[in-house]
mmCIF file of the C-alpha atoms, coordinates in Angstrom:
data_MODEL
# 
_entry.id   MODEL 
# 
loop_
_atom_site.group_PDB 
_atom_site.id 
_atom_site.type_symbol 
_atom_site.label_atom_id 
_atom_site.label_alt_id 
_atom_site.label_comp_id 
_atom_site.label_asym_id 
_atom_site.label_entity_id 
_atom_site.label_seq_id 
_atom_site.pdbx_PDB_ins_code 
_atom_site.Cartn_x 
_atom_site.Cartn_y 
_atom_site.Cartn_z 
_atom_site.occupancy 
_atom_site.B_iso_or_equiv 
_atom_site.pdbx_formal_charge 
_atom_site.auth_seq_id 
_atom_site.auth_comp_id 
_atom_site.auth_asym_id 
_atom_site.auth_atom_id 
_atom_site.pdbx_PDB_model_num 
ATOM 1   C CA . MET A 1 1   ? -21.558 25.501  16.000  1.00 0.00 ? 1   MET A CA 1 
ATOM 2   C CA . ALA A 1 2   ? -22.016 22.573  13.681  1.00 0.00 ? 2   ALA A CA 1 
ATOM 3   C CA . LEU A 1 3   ? -25.044 20.391  14.001  1.00 0.00 ? 3   LEU A CA 1 
ATOM 4   C CA . GLY A 1 4   ? -24.691 16.660  14.340  1.00 0.00 ? 4   GLY A CA 1 
ATOM 5   C CA . SER A 1 5   ? -23.006 14.307  16.725  1.00 0.00 ? 5   SER A CA 1 
ATOM 6   C CA . LYS A 1 6   ? -20.132 15.722  18.717  1.00 0.00 ? 6   LYS A CA 1 
ATOM 7   C CA . GLU A 1 7   ? -18.118 12.562  18.102  1.00 0.00 ? 7   GLU A CA 1 
ATOM 8   C CA . LEU A 1 8   ? -18.569 12.925  14.335  1.00 0.00 ? 8   LEU A CA 1 
ATOM 9   C CA . ALA A 1 9   ? -17.262 16.466  13.912  1.00 0.00 ? 9   ALA A CA 1 
ATOM 10  C CA . THR A 1 10  ? -15.231 17.098  10.769  1.00 0.00 ? 10  THR A CA 1 
ATOM 11  C CA . ASP A 1 11  ? -11.939 17.504  12.613  1.00 0.00 ? 11  ASP A CA 1 
ATOM 12  C CA . GLN A 1 12  ? -12.472 14.172  14.353  1.00 0.00 ? 12  GLN A CA 1 
ATOM 13  C CA . LEU A 1 13  ? -13.445 12.444  11.101  1.00 0.00 ? 13  LEU A CA 1 
ATOM 14  C CA . ASP A 1 14  ? -10.073 13.520  9.684   1.00 0.00 ? 14  ASP A CA 1 
ATOM 15  C CA . GLY A 1 15  ? -8.380  11.304  12.263  1.00 0.00 ? 15  GLY A CA 1 
ATOM 16  C CA . PHE A 1 16  ? -10.326 8.184   11.276  1.00 0.00 ? 16  PHE A CA 1 
ATOM 17  C CA . ASP A 1 17  ? -9.015  5.734   8.714   1.00 0.00 ? 17  ASP A CA 1 
ATOM 18  C CA . LYS A 1 18  ? -11.239 4.504   5.887   1.00 0.00 ? 18  LYS A CA 1 
ATOM 19  C CA . ASP A 1 19  ? -12.376 1.369   7.715   1.00 0.00 ? 19  ASP A CA 1 
ATOM 20  C CA . ARG A 1 20  ? -13.424 3.395   10.752  1.00 0.00 ? 20  ARG A CA 1 
ATOM 21  C CA . LEU A 1 21  ? -15.320 5.853   8.538   1.00 0.00 ? 21  LEU A CA 1 
ATOM 22  C CA . VAL A 1 22  ? -17.171 3.008   6.829   1.00 0.00 ? 22  VAL A CA 1 
ATOM 23  C CA . GLU A 1 23  ? -18.058 1.559   10.253  1.00 0.00 ? 23  GLU A CA 1 
ATOM 24  C CA . GLU A 1 24  ? -19.346 4.952   11.471  1.00 0.00 ? 24  GLU A CA 1 
ATOM 25  C CA . LEU A 1 25  ? -21.362 5.273   8.260   1.00 0.00 ? 25  LEU A CA 1 
ATOM 26  C CA . ARG A 1 26  ? -22.922 1.854   8.843   1.00 0.00 ? 26  ARG A CA 1 
ATOM 27  C CA . LYS A 1 27  ? -23.849 2.812   12.417  1.00 0.00 ? 27  LYS A CA 1 
ATOM 28  C CA . ALA A 1 28  ? -25.356 6.118   11.314  1.00 0.00 ? 28  ALA A CA 1 
ATOM 29  C CA . LYS A 1 29  ? -27.432 4.463   8.596   1.00 0.00 ? 29  LYS A CA 1 
ATOM 30  C CA . GLU A 1 30  ? -28.667 1.889   11.081  1.00 0.00 ? 30  GLU A CA 1 
ATOM 31  C CA . GLU A 1 31  ? -29.631 4.651   13.495  1.00 0.00 ? 31  GLU A CA 1 
ATOM 32  C CA . LEU A 1 32  ? -31.434 6.524   10.706  1.00 0.00 ? 32  LEU A CA 1 
ATOM 33  C CA . PHE A 1 33  ? -33.377 3.372   9.852   1.00 0.00 ? 33  PHE A CA 1 
ATOM 34  C CA . ASN A 1 34  ? -34.420 2.956   13.488  1.00 0.00 ? 34  ASN A CA 1 
ATOM 35  C CA . LEU A 1 35  ? -35.442 6.601   13.768  1.00 0.00 ? 35  LEU A CA 1 
ATOM 36  C CA . ARG A 1 36  ? -37.528 6.384   10.597  1.00 0.00 ? 36  ARG A CA 1 
ATOM 37  C CA . PHE A 1 37  ? -39.162 3.239   11.904  1.00 0.00 ? 37  PHE A CA 1 
ATOM 38  C CA . GLN A 1 38  ? -39.995 4.980   15.188  1.00 0.00 ? 38  GLN A CA 1 
ATOM 39  C CA . SER A 1 39  ? -41.354 7.946   13.246  1.00 0.00 ? 39  SER A CA 1 
ATOM 40  C CA . ALA A 1 40  ? -43.606 5.725   11.141  1.00 0.00 ? 40  ALA A CA 1 
ATOM 41  C CA . THR A 1 41  ? -45.008 3.992   14.230  1.00 0.00 ? 41  THR A CA 1 
ATOM 42  C CA . GLY A 1 42  ? -45.492 7.244   16.150  1.00 0.00 ? 42  GLY A CA 1 
ATOM 43  C CA . GLN A 1 43  ? -42.892 6.442   18.820  1.00 0.00 ? 43  GLN A CA 1 
ATOM 44  C CA . LEU A 1 44  ? -40.291 9.051   17.861  1.00 0.00 ? 44  LEU A CA 1 
ATOM 45  C CA . GLU A 1 45  ? -39.728 11.588  20.615  1.00 0.00 ? 45  GLU A CA 1 
ATOM 46  C CA . SER A 1 46  ? -37.033 13.764  19.035  1.00 0.00 ? 46  SER A CA 1 
ATOM 47  C CA . HIS A 1 47  ? -37.700 14.618  15.399  1.00 0.00 ? 47  HIS A CA 1 
ATOM 48  C CA . GLY A 1 48  ? -34.581 16.769  15.261  1.00 0.00 ? 48  GLY A CA 1 
ATOM 49  C CA . ARG A 1 49  ? -32.437 13.705  15.693  1.00 0.00 ? 49  ARG A CA 1 
ATOM 50  C CA . LEU A 1 50  ? -33.433 12.565  12.167  1.00 0.00 ? 50  LEU A CA 1 
ATOM 51  C CA . ARG A 1 51  ? -31.927 15.705  10.715  1.00 0.00 ? 51  ARG A CA 1 
ATOM 52  C CA . LEU A 1 52  ? -28.736 15.404  12.748  1.00 0.00 ? 52  LEU A CA 1 
ATOM 53  C CA . VAL A 1 53  ? -28.144 11.788  11.725  1.00 0.00 ? 53  VAL A CA 1 
ATOM 54  C CA . LYS A 1 54  ? -28.678 12.694  8.062   1.00 0.00 ? 54  LYS A CA 1 
ATOM 55  C CA . ARG A 1 55  ? -26.061 15.422  8.419   1.00 0.00 ? 55  ARG A CA 1 
ATOM 56  C CA . ASP A 1 56  ? -23.632 12.980  10.012  1.00 0.00 ? 56  ASP A CA 1 
ATOM 57  C CA . ILE A 1 57  ? -24.109 10.601  7.081   1.00 0.00 ? 57  ILE A CA 1 
ATOM 58  C CA . ALA A 1 58  ? -23.543 13.421  4.590   1.00 0.00 ? 58  ALA A CA 1 
ATOM 59  C CA . ARG A 1 59  ? -20.438 14.550  6.491   1.00 0.00 ? 59  ARG A CA 1 
ATOM 60  C CA . ILE A 1 60  ? -18.940 11.041  6.372   1.00 0.00 ? 60  ILE A CA 1 
ATOM 61  C CA . TYR A 1 61  ? -19.691 10.695  2.651   1.00 0.00 ? 61  TYR A CA 1 
ATOM 62  C CA . THR A 1 62  ? -18.045 14.081  2.039   1.00 0.00 ? 62  THR A CA 1 
ATOM 63  C CA . VAL A 1 63  ? -14.853 13.112  3.870   1.00 0.00 ? 63  VAL A CA 1 
ATOM 64  C CA . LEU A 1 64  ? -14.678 9.784   1.994   1.00 0.00 ? 64  LEU A CA 1 
ATOM 65  C CA . ARG A 1 65  ? -15.186 11.486  -1.377  1.00 0.00 ? 65  ARG A CA 1 
ATOM 66  C CA . GLU A 1 66  ? -12.653 14.237  -0.661  1.00 0.00 ? 66  GLU A CA 1 
ATOM 67  C CA . ARG A 1 67  ? -10.071 11.595  0.227   1.00 0.00 ? 67  ARG A CA 1 
ATOM 68  C CA . GLU A 1 68  ? -10.875 9.714   -2.966  1.00 0.00 ? 68  GLU A CA 1 
ATOM 69  C CA . LEU A 1 69  ? -10.311 12.868  -5.022  1.00 0.00 ? 69  LEU A CA 1 
ATOM 70  C CA . GLY A 1 70  ? -7.143  13.771  -3.109  1.00 0.00 ? 70  GLY A CA 1 
ATOM 71  C CA . ILE A 1 71  ? -8.589  16.987  -1.712  1.00 0.00 ? 71  ILE A CA 1 
ATOM 72  C CA . ARG A 1 72  ? -8.263  15.832  1.884   1.00 0.00 ? 72  ARG A CA 1 
ATOM 73  C CA . PRO A 1 73  ? -5.335  13.771  3.211   1.00 0.00 ? 73  PRO A CA 1 
ATOM 74  C CA . ASP A 1 74  ? -6.089  10.171  4.184   1.00 0.00 ? 74  ASP A CA 1 
ATOM 75  C CA . VAL A 1 75  ? -5.340  10.426  7.905   1.00 0.00 ? 75  VAL A CA 1 
ATOM 76  C CA . VAL A 1 76  ? -4.142  13.550  9.654   1.00 0.00 ? 76  VAL A CA 1 
ATOM 77  C CA . VAL A 1 77  ? -1.641  12.834  12.401  1.00 0.00 ? 77  VAL A CA 1 
ATOM 78  C CA . THR A 1 78  ? -1.392  15.450  15.124  1.00 0.00 ? 78  THR A CA 1 
ATOM 79  C CA . VAL A 1 79  ? 1.964   16.539  16.515  1.00 0.00 ? 79  VAL A CA 1 
ATOM 80  C CA . GLU A 1 80  ? 1.285   14.745  19.802  1.00 0.00 ? 80  GLU A CA 1 
ATOM 81  C CA . GLU A 1 81  ? 0.484   11.476  18.022  1.00 0.00 ? 81  GLU A CA 1 
ATOM 82  C CA . ALA A 1 82  ? 3.586   11.791  15.846  1.00 0.00 ? 82  ALA A CA 1 
ATOM 83  C CA . LYS A 1 83  ? 5.781   12.076  18.944  1.00 0.00 ? 83  LYS A CA 1 
ATOM 84  C CA . THR A 1 84  ? 4.272   8.978   20.519  1.00 0.00 ? 84  THR A CA 1 
ATOM 85  C CA . GLU A 1 85  ? 4.519   6.814   17.402  1.00 0.00 ? 85  GLU A CA 1 
ATOM 86  C CA . GLU A 1 86  ? 7.365   4.347   17.382  1.00 0.00 ? 86  GLU A CA 1 
ATOM 87  C CA . LYS A 1 87  ? 10.107  4.864   14.868  1.00 0.00 ? 87  LYS A CA 1 
ATOM 88  C CA . PRO A 1 88  ? 10.624  1.882   12.531  1.00 0.00 ? 88  PRO A CA 1 
ATOM 89  C CA . ALA A 1 89  ? 13.595  -0.265  13.406  1.00 0.00 ? 89  ALA A CA 1 
ATOM 90  C CA . LYS A 1 90  ? 16.524  0.002   11.031  1.00 0.00 ? 90  LYS A CA 1 
ATOM 91  C CA . LYS A 1 91  ? 17.796  -3.107  9.294   1.00 0.00 ? 91  LYS A CA 1 
ATOM 92  C CA . SER A 1 92  ? 21.219  -4.211  10.297  1.00 0.00 ? 92  SER A CA 1 
ATOM 93  C CA . LYS A 1 93  ? 23.965  -4.525  7.720   1.00 0.00 ? 93  LYS A CA 1 
ATOM 94  C CA . LYS A 1 94  ? 23.959  -8.279  8.118   1.00 0.00 ? 94  LYS A CA 1 
ATOM 95  C CA . ALA A 1 95  ? 20.279  -8.519  7.224   1.00 0.00 ? 95  ALA A CA 1 
ATOM 96  C CA . SER A 1 96  ? 20.680  -6.359  4.113   1.00 0.00 ? 96  SER A CA 1 
ATOM 97  C CA . THR A 1 97  ? 23.726  -8.288  2.861   1.00 0.00 ? 97  THR A CA 1 
ATOM 98  C CA . LYS A 1 98  ? 21.911  -11.551 3.499   1.00 0.00 ? 98  LYS A CA 1 
ATOM 99  C CA . ASP A 1 99  ? 18.977  -10.311 1.391   1.00 0.00 ? 99  ASP A CA 1 
ATOM 100 C CA . ALA A 1 100 ? 21.361  -9.284  -1.388  1.00 0.00 ? 100 ALA A CA 1 
ATOM 101 C CA . LYS A 1 101 ? 23.049  -12.701 -1.365  1.00 0.00 ? 101 LYS A CA 1 
ATOM 102 C CA . SER A 1 102 ? 19.701  -14.498 -1.638  1.00 0.00 ? 102 SER A CA 1 
ATOM 103 C CA . VAL A 1 103 ? 18.756  -12.331 -4.622  1.00 0.00 ? 103 VAL A CA 1 
ATOM 104 C CA . ASP A 1 104 ? 22.106  -13.118 -6.307  1.00 0.00 ? 104 ASP A CA 1 
ATOM 105 C CA . THR A 1 105 ? 21.592  -16.835 -5.677  1.00 0.00 ? 105 THR A CA 1 
ATOM 106 C CA . GLU A 1 106 ? 18.094  -16.748 -7.186  1.00 0.00 ? 106 GLU A CA 1 
ATOM 107 C CA . ALA A 1 107 ? 19.361  -14.872 -10.240 1.00 0.00 ? 107 ALA A CA 1 
ATOM 108 C CA . SER A 1 108 ? 22.193  -17.338 -10.828 1.00 0.00 ? 108 SER A CA 1 
ATOM 109 C CA . GLU A 1 109 ? 19.775  -20.272 -10.546 1.00 0.00 ? 109 GLU A CA 1 
ATOM 110 C CA . GLU A 1 110 ? 17.549  -18.727 -13.211 1.00 0.00 ? 110 GLU A CA 1 
ATOM 111 C CA . ASP A 1 111 ? 20.558  -18.167 -15.491 1.00 0.00 ? 111 ASP A CA 1 
ATOM 112 C CA . ALA A 1 112 ? 21.570  -21.834 -15.127 1.00 0.00 ? 112 ALA A CA 1 
ATOM 113 C CA . LYS A 1 113 ? 18.186  -22.973 -16.427 1.00 0.00 ? 113 LYS A CA 1 
# 
């Protein structure tokens, strides 16, 4: 059993995108600051919580660094999520030929100059 927050387990962190990880890191650092402040003023009731929050912070930093190095994939999509995701709409032939015509027009205008 891993120590730390249940909502910040490694398998759940894999599902978060980078922005969400940065937000969770900010929250954890803020909580650590508050816990240290409570400890300094003698109001801290659970000293073990300090250790758990530090581990959460380290876990988030590890996931971010592994993604940066390419060791861990950016976002892991489960099979259930993949089934529920919408498939991208295909372009119609008319839209693709229209795009090609606009590119040809732009190229001919540049040649005329």
